[in-house]
């Protein structure tokens, strides 16, 4: 009977093999984290059991004191981490310990470069979990019995971490999981009890579950078990009693990050709803930041009982980089995601946590601009989703945004709207901006010329999200946003009376030429007019106030949507020598050629492309030939 039970061999999923390889080679210098991961899994298993026992109390049965136990066997060279949590069935062991379930895993692996230093940073973002056991163990054996199952239904999983694992049925007298590590020769330090204790206090002190180690008498005699951690959930303790190091370690455990957080905020809220929040801003972007559906941000607890990861309802999407937890005193323990969807308590927690994060960022921006810049460079693009998503906090979010501008000579976004407004000359009423494909295209767009000449700052926007952002905001502190490439560039009080008079004269004198341009270009343009914005360029195109902007049209085209063709307004600079020469051409045929080139050039500067570039090149070549012929004649 002894071994009638079959041993089965399974191969690891490809990603697991890659992960194992990477981990063993890149996390060499930080071996001890395996213990944090395994204790954290044991603690999760206890949380899951408690949670399931709320609807099925038999699961807890007699064994109600949940614990994690860590013990070393020097003779055998093994380290065992045991828990009496939820356990795993045979099928669960095969899937949970043989595959990586996280969505986007394949994408993650495609980003690995083969450069160990870089990859080890990435892997820190990914979170290493159970497989980190192989950093220190040559063999890992997992013996597990699921809550509610019989002793003979237990399972043993074992692997050397090299591509496959074996699985067989076993007998196990108690519920839960034992993880037995046969340590590598260079990892024997983890057999030392003091070493183990210090790692546990370092990483797991905040866990509410007791993490126990053997209690020894004077003669090294085993006298039972004693808890090594303080066993009080960190966030339930008084702020003044918690050290920065404790906050940082806690962050690393819950966020699976190797680096310290940038900052955090810990608050007990009383009032319409009662809850505690502990919210962190990471230093680095998590690997799945760009996936809007994948938000691993906020854990929800109810009265210190873990309920769920990734409680999307507690934090708006534009703050999805925030990590941490919220512990409610009001929600029912059996709260489901559906209940969370539309619930007064959740809503007030979300409002509160949003305000908390925004004010934490605001304070950082004020007190420590340099660190704020680090934050902005990492998460700014996500925060830009905010003004459209969260109207109630729009002004605060806008004050947190940073832009490149003509005031600085760098593509780095450093200028805040408050900086901009503070620099506005008295007569300036609007905040001028331009959106283009790149920083350079924005900076060099001819439409900025008049503003440059008058010394007026223009915000230079060139991220994909910018057009969308600007289409959702009207003003900041009562100063309207004005695109310099849309509509009539109204300089308001900035255009002095003299300018205006001069302008009117020029327009009057140029009237007939405008008609010539219109008949030469026909349906291609909506209108031809004298420009108010150019000084150094002969012409430009702009969109009408009510038409879709160039960048918005591009965004929609890129998203596969049909976009009605926009007709541009063609603006001519009569002061430009080239324009003066063109209008002096008497032959209408030739004039039309020139007009077309001016329009194509202007289109190129604004759109970055032409519908028929070959035709443009041919036309330019033809004119160049004529000109060079004139020159050599
Ligand atoms: P994560 O903890 O992020 O889910 P891990 O790699 O740490 O990822 O663990 C993988 C899975 O293995 C867990 O989600 C869980 O289902 C299972 N598991 C690991 N350790 C235990 C344990 N001690 N008890 C029960 N299940 C466990
Ligand atoms: Mg884990």
XYZ file of C-alpha atoms and ligand atoms in Angstrom:
661
model
C 0.000 0.000 0.000
C 2.879 2.336 0.916
C 3.537 3.718 -2.519
C 0.619 2.780 -4.607
C 0.193 6.499 -5.158
C 1.546 7.639 -8.457
C 4.168 10.308 -8.847
C 3.447 12.537 -11.816
C 5.929 14.816 -13.524
C 4.856 18.151 -15.002
C 6.759 20.787 -16.956
C 6.730 24.390 -15.822
C 5.097 27.002 -18.005
C 7.748 28.729 -20.171
C 7.401 31.977 -18.242
C 8.088 30.179 -14.976
C 11.300 28.738 -16.397
C 12.384 32.191 -17.498
C 11.478 33.661 -14.144
C 13.380 30.984 -12.241
C 16.453 31.450 -14.333
C 16.363 35.185 -13.988
C 15.739 35.121 -10.289
C 18.519 32.778 -9.409
C 20.946 34.873 -11.403
C 19.835 38.375 -10.613
C 18.626 38.298 -7.027
C 21.746 36.719 -5.724
C 22.734 39.677 -3.587
C 19.392 39.876 -1.827
C 18.689 36.263 -0.990
C 16.832 36.830 2.263
C 13.702 38.123 0.546
C 12.583 34.535 -0.096
C 11.499 34.417 3.540
C 9.413 37.525 3.208
C 7.659 36.011 0.175
C 6.959 32.641 1.760
C 5.751 34.124 5.048
C 3.595 36.547 3.109
C 2.033 33.639 1.183
C 1.371 31.836 4.450
C -0.254 34.942 5.842
C -2.360 35.276 2.664
C -3.419 31.654 3.120
C -4.610 32.469 6.639
C -6.468 35.539 5.375
C -8.190 33.476 2.691
C -9.217 30.843 5.197
C -10.689 33.434 7.559
C -12.515 35.018 4.676
C -13.991 31.738 3.398
C -14.881 30.665 6.921
C -17.272 33.602 7.154
C -19.649 31.765 4.841
C -18.575 28.255 5.826
C -17.575 28.096 9.459
C -16.714 24.396 9.250
C -13.562 25.223 7.367
C -11.915 26.493 10.524
C -13.145 23.494 12.544
C -11.111 22.943 15.679
C -7.835 24.376 14.500
C -8.813 28.012 15.030
C -5.566 29.662 16.087
C -3.951 30.579 12.809
C -0.175 30.829 12.657
C 2.919 30.680 10.495
C 5.849 28.633 11.804
C 9.454 28.858 10.713
C 11.906 26.173 11.837
C 15.356 25.042 10.798
C 16.846 21.569 10.928
C 20.616 21.934 11.011
C 21.383 18.231 10.550
C 19.153 17.856 7.516
C 20.040 21.316 6.173
C 16.377 22.173 5.719
C 14.208 25.144 6.543
C 10.456 24.697 6.892
C 7.749 27.337 6.680
C 4.380 25.980 7.812
C 0.911 27.442 8.055
C -2.534 26.180 8.935
C -4.262 28.363 6.377
C -6.426 27.544 3.381
C -4.038 24.981 1.839
C -4.093 23.726 -1.734
C -5.774 20.846 -3.492
C -3.803 18.763 -5.979
C -5.142 20.786 -8.918
C -4.448 24.070 -7.195
C -0.871 23.044 -6.460
C -0.348 22.197 -10.128
C -1.707 25.492 -11.411
C -0.613 27.877 -8.660
C 2.900 26.516 -8.353
C 3.505 25.719 -12.017
C 2.237 28.769 -13.840
C 2.138 32.507 -13.390
C -1.408 33.676 -13.449
C -0.772 37.398 -13.598
C -2.221 38.890 -16.738
C 0.291 40.632 -18.933
C 3.011 38.158 -17.964
C 4.020 37.479 -21.539
C 4.296 41.191 -22.162
C 6.460 41.503 -19.072
C 8.870 38.854 -20.276
C 9.091 40.395 -23.703
C 10.520 43.492 -22.025
C 13.461 41.689 -20.464
C 16.698 42.737 -22.076
C 19.139 40.054 -21.030
C 21.068 42.730 -19.155
C 21.084 41.418 -15.609
C 21.214 44.741 -13.851
C 18.283 46.140 -15.793
C 16.301 42.942 -15.571
C 16.762 42.640 -11.855
C 15.033 46.000 -11.527
C 12.173 44.800 -13.668
C 11.804 41.642 -11.714
C 11.489 43.666 -8.555
C 8.514 45.366 -10.128
C 6.993 42.096 -11.211
C 7.044 40.553 -7.753
C 8.823 37.267 -7.342
C 6.562 35.314 -4.987
C 6.777 31.619 -4.346
C 9.516 30.948 -6.888
C 11.966 33.030 -4.864
C 12.388 29.884 -2.741
C 14.766 28.657 -5.438
C 17.174 31.496 -4.730
C 18.253 29.598 -1.620
C 16.942 26.064 -2.103
C 18.182 23.279 -4.346
C 14.979 21.392 -3.691
C 11.616 22.809 -2.684
C 8.970 20.450 -1.347
C 5.451 21.637 -0.676
C 3.079 19.493 1.369
C -0.426 20.819 1.465
C -3.909 19.908 2.594
C -6.803 22.127 1.607
C -9.244 23.323 4.251
C -12.279 21.049 4.338
C -10.510 18.053 2.773
C -9.515 14.719 4.310
C -6.033 13.737 5.511
C -5.547 11.324 2.601
C -6.457 13.989 0.042
C -3.285 15.966 0.674
C -0.675 16.574 -1.991
C 3.098 16.826 -2.269
C 4.733 19.033 -4.879
C 8.467 18.961 -5.350
C 10.992 20.536 -7.679
C 14.609 21.377 -8.216
C 13.572 24.481 -10.090
C 14.918 23.279 -13.376
C 12.025 22.965 -15.720
C 9.787 20.424 -14.063
C 8.101 19.448 -10.850
C 6.611 16.240 -9.501
C 3.312 15.815 -7.775
C 1.915 12.944 -5.715
C -0.851 12.254 -3.228
C 0.107 12.030 0.425
C -1.405 11.866 3.899
C -1.216 15.006 6.007
C -2.644 15.147 9.489
C -3.401 18.866 9.708
C -4.783 21.534 7.454
C -2.488 23.956 5.629
C 0.854 24.006 3.905
C 4.450 23.104 4.768
C 7.157 24.465 2.509
C 10.384 22.533 3.014
C 13.547 24.035 1.576
C 16.711 21.980 1.183
C 19.169 24.839 1.304
C 22.012 25.291 -1.159
C 25.512 25.190 0.287
C 25.860 28.931 0.000
C 22.578 29.553 1.811
C 23.223 27.678 5.031
C 23.211 30.957 6.920
C 19.432 30.670 6.901
C 19.631 27.785 9.336
C 20.701 30.175 12.087
C 17.821 31.041 14.375
C 19.000 34.549 15.127
C 19.380 35.288 11.479
C 15.868 34.026 10.840
C 14.431 36.054 13.691
C 16.002 39.230 12.454
C 14.681 38.698 8.918
C 11.208 38.007 10.232
C 11.134 41.138 12.369
C 12.486 43.130 9.473
C 9.902 42.044 6.928
C 6.969 40.565 8.738
C 6.591 42.453 11.964
C 3.454 44.206 10.775
C 1.591 41.028 9.832
C -1.407 40.431 12.025
C -0.815 36.693 11.999
C 1.722 35.417 14.570
C 4.937 34.231 12.958
C 6.352 31.679 15.371
C 9.721 30.048 15.931
C 10.727 27.242 18.275
C 11.004 28.291 21.889
C 14.097 26.811 23.477
C 14.903 26.247 27.134
C 18.276 26.798 28.772
C 19.640 23.516 27.446
C 18.418 24.192 23.890
C 15.447 21.994 24.691
C 12.369 22.623 22.566
C 9.655 24.090 24.779
C 7.005 24.965 22.253
C 6.507 27.931 19.931
C 6.734 31.655 20.403
C 5.756 34.570 18.195
C 8.641 36.538 16.765
C 6.697 39.406 15.240
C 4.727 41.938 17.212
C 1.593 40.644 15.530
C -0.251 43.889 15.386
C -1.305 45.044 11.952
C 0.903 48.023 11.228
C -1.854 50.373 10.162
C -3.773 49.824 13.393
C -0.890 51.170 15.442
C -0.464 54.758 16.419
C 1.387 56.858 13.839
C 3.791 58.182 16.432
C 4.904 54.653 17.329
C 5.770 53.595 13.793
C 9.253 54.249 12.468
C 10.012 55.240 8.886
C 11.781 51.920 8.416
C 8.672 50.051 9.446
C 6.584 51.998 6.963
C 9.118 51.293 4.248
C 9.323 47.573 4.940
C 5.570 47.335 5.014
C 5.420 49.033 1.640
C 7.875 46.568 0.150
C 5.817 43.612 1.310
C 2.512 44.850 0.031
C 3.767 46.430 -3.176
C 6.353 43.760 -4.046
C 8.865 46.515 -4.623
C 12.556 46.372 -3.823
C 12.916 50.093 -3.456
C 11.688 52.421 -0.765
C 8.520 54.355 -1.535
C 8.706 58.017 -2.451
C 6.268 59.021 0.281
C 3.269 57.823 2.232
C 0.313 58.989 4.219
C -1.310 57.151 7.117
C -4.664 58.344 8.385
C -7.490 57.382 10.647
C -10.704 58.937 9.450
C -13.755 59.352 11.608
C -16.989 60.961 10.614
C -19.645 59.867 8.130
C -17.604 56.767 7.606
C -14.821 55.362 9.692
C -11.708 53.891 8.143
C -7.934 53.839 8.191
C -5.910 54.408 5.076
C -2.231 53.841 4.456
C -1.310 55.095 1.004
C 2.066 55.032 -0.690
C 3.511 56.677 -3.785
C 6.170 54.382 -5.286
C 9.443 55.684 -6.592
C 9.282 53.601 -9.732
C 6.522 52.778 -12.142
C 5.132 49.283 -11.626
C 5.484 47.067 -14.666
C 1.769 47.151 -15.435
C 1.175 50.872 -14.982
C 0.002 51.330 -18.545
C -2.629 48.700 -18.344
C -5.688 50.581 -17.164
C -7.503 47.352 -16.254
C -4.709 46.032 -14.153
C -4.819 47.952 -10.934
C -3.127 46.221 -8.089
C -3.152 49.333 -6.040
C -5.351 49.210 -3.007
C -6.102 46.327 -0.692
C -9.371 46.429 1.137
C -9.672 45.248 4.738
C -12.759 45.272 6.876
C -12.044 45.446 10.585
C -8.513 44.167 9.938
C -9.739 41.161 7.952
C -8.324 41.075 4.450
C -11.136 41.222 1.888
C -9.606 41.824 -1.525
C -6.688 43.072 -3.529
C -7.082 45.590 -6.221
C -10.134 47.399 -4.895
C -10.586 49.638 -7.937
C -13.542 51.385 -6.404
C -11.386 52.969 -3.739
C -9.091 54.960 -5.982
C -9.720 56.715 -9.300
C -7.964 55.337 -12.323
C -5.693 58.354 -12.767
C -4.169 57.555 -9.357
C -3.625 53.889 -10.159
C 0.052 54.134 -9.240
C -0.876 54.530 -5.565
C -0.242 51.449 -3.423
C -1.554 50.676 0.006
C -4.638 49.670 1.887
C -7.850 50.886 3.376
C -9.444 49.282 6.387
C -13.116 50.059 6.872
C -14.985 49.843 10.136
C -18.371 50.181 8.430
C -18.484 47.780 5.494
C -19.891 44.293 6.010
C -17.316 41.495 6.057
C -18.994 39.717 3.185
C -18.763 42.749 0.936
C -18.485 41.841 -2.745
C -17.106 43.806 -5.680
C -20.679 44.397 -6.799
C -21.612 45.955 -3.486
C -18.493 48.090 -3.616
C -19.545 49.419 -7.029
C -22.266 51.601 -5.747
C -22.080 52.163 -2.092
C -22.174 55.271 0.026
C -19.359 54.080 2.257
C -17.094 53.197 -0.649
C -17.800 56.500 -2.292
C -16.841 58.457 0.757
C -13.672 56.367 1.176
C -12.787 57.050 -2.433
C -13.391 60.759 -2.131
C -11.330 60.874 1.035
C -8.419 58.853 -0.314
C -8.345 60.877 -3.541
C -8.136 64.123 -1.578
C -5.468 62.587 0.615
C -3.253 61.592 -2.297
C -3.693 64.925 -4.051
C -2.815 66.901 -0.963
C 0.175 64.651 -0.307
C 1.412 65.437 -3.827
C 0.667 69.105 -3.429
C 2.707 69.244 -0.274
C 5.578 67.421 -1.919
C 5.551 69.814 -4.868
C 5.768 72.731 -2.481
C 8.285 71.370 0.032
C 10.561 69.363 -2.194
C 10.322 70.306 -5.884
C 13.201 68.046 -6.813
C 11.534 64.898 -5.497
C 8.283 66.060 -7.007
C 10.026 66.207 -10.370
C 11.022 62.545 -9.937
C 7.413 61.746 -9.272
C 6.272 63.776 -12.256
C 8.748 62.190 -14.652
C 7.522 58.750 -13.594
C 3.779 59.204 -13.195
C 2.931 62.551 -14.783
C 1.382 61.034 -17.869
C -1.047 59.043 -15.739
C -1.950 62.059 -13.654
C -2.827 63.885 -16.872
C -5.875 61.628 -17.138
C -7.139 63.331 -13.996
C -8.638 66.642 -15.115
C -10.988 64.824 -17.498
C -11.824 62.025 -15.088
C -12.307 64.004 -11.909
C -14.080 67.308 -12.333
C -14.471 67.935 -8.655
C -10.705 68.040 -8.187
C -9.839 69.496 -11.553
C -8.183 72.665 -10.329
C -6.009 70.812 -7.814
C -4.936 68.267 -10.415
C -4.177 71.016 -12.911
C -1.962 72.689 -10.329
C 0.012 69.437 -10.092
C 0.700 69.171 -13.822
C 4.049 70.142 -15.283
C 4.734 71.372 -18.804
C 7.534 72.209 -21.150
C 7.312 75.836 -22.185
C 8.966 78.519 -24.243
C 10.234 79.958 -20.964
C 12.647 77.050 -20.556
C 15.036 75.613 -23.042
C 14.324 71.950 -22.403
C 11.849 69.238 -23.289
C 11.676 68.306 -19.587
C 8.271 69.263 -18.249
C 8.995 71.562 -15.319
C 6.624 74.494 -15.544
C 3.487 74.513 -13.410
C 0.411 76.532 -14.276
C 1.058 78.628 -11.190
C 4.553 79.434 -12.492
C 2.997 80.381 -15.802
C 0.271 82.538 -14.338
C 2.744 84.285 -12.042
C 4.851 85.245 -15.056
C 1.939 86.529 -17.143
C 2.254 90.206 -18.020
C -0.537 92.311 -16.644
C -2.395 92.580 -19.924
C -2.335 88.867 -20.678
C -5.684 87.200 -20.076
C -5.160 83.708 -21.451
C -2.890 80.727 -21.026
C -1.414 79.984 -24.443
C -0.465 76.460 -25.439
C 0.311 74.341 -28.447
C -0.045 70.594 -28.954
C 2.194 68.890 -31.506
C 3.754 65.510 -32.290
C 7.036 66.260 -30.595
C 8.626 68.861 -28.385
C 10.594 70.169 -31.369
C 7.523 70.408 -33.595
C 5.735 72.355 -30.867
C 8.697 74.622 -30.173
C 9.319 75.428 -33.832
C 5.739 75.814 -34.990
C 5.447 79.150 -36.854
C 2.213 79.955 -35.041
C 4.303 80.831 -31.962
C 6.180 83.634 -33.647
C 4.135 86.631 -32.654
C 3.940 85.407 -29.065
C 7.678 84.940 -28.929
C 8.157 88.421 -30.281
C 5.920 89.841 -27.612
C 7.698 87.767 -24.970
C 4.630 85.724 -24.119
C 5.151 82.243 -22.744
C 3.566 79.291 -24.532
C 3.159 75.813 -23.037
C 4.596 73.166 -25.356
C 2.648 69.907 -25.216
C 3.619 66.810 -27.122
C 2.428 63.683 -25.321
C -0.236 61.492 -26.832
C -2.648 62.304 -24.057
C -2.214 66.072 -24.246
C -4.796 66.862 -26.890
C -7.342 64.856 -24.961
C -6.364 66.577 -21.735
C -6.689 70.052 -23.233
C -10.046 69.242 -24.780
C -11.388 68.664 -21.247
C -10.218 71.838 -19.573
C -11.515 75.342 -20.056
C -9.567 77.455 -17.659
C -7.251 77.536 -14.684
C -7.870 80.109 -11.952
C -10.163 81.990 -14.327
C -7.566 82.184 -17.075
C -8.861 80.520 -20.227
C -6.692 78.086 -22.140
C -6.073 79.161 -25.721
C -4.485 77.021 -28.390
C -2.188 79.068 -30.611
C -3.085 77.000 -33.656
C -6.837 77.236 -33.388
C -9.271 79.911 -34.348
C -8.474 83.563 -34.386
C -5.488 84.195 -32.180
C -7.039 86.803 -29.952
C -4.291 88.580 -28.092
C -6.791 90.757 -26.279
C -5.130 93.652 -24.537
C -1.742 92.375 -25.619
C -2.214 93.715 -29.111
C -1.721 97.421 -28.688
C -3.755 100.011 -30.531
C -0.946 100.930 -32.891
C -0.548 97.310 -33.981
C -4.227 97.057 -34.666
C -4.338 100.111 -36.842
C -1.326 98.953 -38.815
C -2.876 95.521 -39.195
C -6.100 96.930 -40.582
C -4.208 98.935 -43.166
C -2.263 95.892 -44.278
C -5.419 93.820 -44.529
C -7.125 96.412 -46.650
C -4.156 96.639 -49.001
C -3.915 92.858 -49.243
C -7.585 92.148 -49.949
C -7.186 91.491 -53.654
C -4.230 89.195 -53.122
C -6.247 87.100 -50.696
C -8.816 86.618 -53.439
C -6.082 85.448 -55.788
C -4.912 82.903 -53.215
C -8.472 81.720 -52.714
C -9.090 81.140 -56.367
C -5.702 79.455 -56.813
C -6.247 77.024 -53.917
C -9.974 76.532 -54.306
C -11.601 73.835 -52.202
C -8.400 72.900 -50.402
C -8.804 75.615 -47.799
C -11.676 76.928 -45.781
C -10.537 80.504 -45.931
C -7.465 82.614 -46.680
C -6.697 85.499 -44.374
C -3.949 87.791 -43.181
C -2.181 86.305 -40.196
C -1.949 87.816 -36.736
C 0.509 85.311 -35.445
C 3.448 85.069 -37.855
C 6.522 87.232 -37.948
C 9.260 85.088 -39.528
C 7.342 82.585 -41.644
C 5.446 83.323 -44.847
C 2.315 81.314 -44.039
C 0.660 78.830 -41.719
C -2.505 76.807 -41.441
C -4.789 76.795 -38.404
C -8.048 75.098 -37.524
C -11.280 76.914 -37.049
C -12.413 77.295 -33.434
C -15.204 74.749 -33.902
C -13.332 72.220 -36.017
C -11.394 69.269 -34.710
C -7.762 70.087 -33.970
C -4.994 68.404 -35.927
C -3.755 66.387 -32.946
C -7.229 65.218 -32.017
C -7.859 64.083 -35.588
C -4.563 62.188 -35.543
C -5.417 60.516 -32.241
C -8.754 59.371 -33.574
C -7.254 58.149 -36.841
C -4.654 56.199 -34.859
C -7.490 54.624 -32.902
C -8.994 53.459 -36.187
C -11.853 55.926 -36.266
C -13.122 57.659 -39.366
C -12.446 61.340 -39.073
C -14.129 63.903 -41.311
C -11.527 65.815 -43.257
C -10.811 69.185 -41.651
C -10.403 72.165 -43.885
C -7.801 74.551 -42.620
C -7.675 78.304 -42.562
C -4.665 79.458 -44.554
C -2.951 82.467 -43.023
C -0.574 84.650 -45.001
C 2.088 86.965 -43.654
C 2.138 90.002 -45.990
C 5.258 91.328 -44.290
C 7.317 88.377 -45.460
C 9.566 89.001 -48.477
C 8.668 85.689 -50.071
C 4.972 86.534 -49.922
C 5.659 89.959 -51.377
C 7.503 88.395 -54.301
C 4.831 85.782 -54.864
C 2.045 88.311 -55.056
C 4.155 90.288 -57.523
C 4.026 87.357 -59.968
C 1.619 88.358 -62.697
C 1.217 85.080 -64.484
C -1.760 83.421 -62.696
C -0.592 79.930 -63.581
C 2.767 80.523 -61.957
C 1.210 82.321 -59.015
C -0.950 79.236 -58.403
C 2.154 77.041 -58.265
C 3.696 79.285 -55.629
C 0.502 79.475 -53.632
C 0.334 75.701 -53.617
C 3.901 75.421 -52.330
C 3.216 77.890 -49.544
C 0.177 75.896 -48.512
C 2.024 72.566 -48.646
C 4.864 73.946 -46.552
C 2.477 75.270 -43.949
C 0.660 71.934 -43.891
C 3.930 70.124 -43.378
C 4.812 72.316 -40.410
C 1.434 71.754 -38.750
C 0.589 68.159 -39.655
C 4.027 66.692 -40.184
C 2.854 65.051 -43.410
C 1.216 65.736 -46.744
C -1.453 63.837 -48.602
C 0.642 63.745 -51.752
C 4.292 64.341 -50.834
C 5.576 63.258 -54.259
C 3.621 65.980 -55.961
C 5.030 68.535 -53.542
C 8.587 67.404 -54.247
C 7.973 67.511 -58.006
C 6.575 71.022 -57.748
C 9.507 72.267 -55.663
C 11.971 70.671 -58.071
C 10.304 72.303 -61.026
C 10.580 75.728 -59.420
C 14.151 75.088 -58.381
C 15.015 74.187 -61.941
C 13.484 77.395 -63.218
C 15.306 79.400 -60.569
C 18.670 77.777 -61.190
C 18.151 78.253 -64.922
C 17.557 81.957 -64.246
C 20.687 82.059 -62.143
C 22.906 80.420 -64.770
C 21.423 82.307 -67.693
P 1.065 35.657 -5.185
O 1.272 35.502 -3.714
O 1.383 37.042 -5.659
O -0.281 35.170 -5.652
P 3.086 33.650 -5.325
O 4.023 33.246 -6.395
O 3.695 34.144 -4.059
O 2.129 34.749 -5.941
O 2.146 32.440 -4.994
C 1.447 31.791 -6.019
C 0.187 31.131 -5.541
O 0.482 29.918 -4.854
C -0.618 31.922 -4.530
O -1.461 32.859 -5.164
C -1.415 30.819 -3.836
O -2.559 30.482 -4.599
C -0.466 29.650 -3.850
N 0.243 29.536 -2.575
C 1.541 29.840 -2.335
N 1.860 29.604 -1.045
C 0.735 29.145 -0.449
C 0.400 28.716 0.898
N 1.294 28.761 1.869
N -0.861 28.293 1.108
C -1.777 28.261 0.112
N -1.538 28.652 -1.143
C -0.293 29.088 -1.434
Mg 3.029 35.763 -2.761
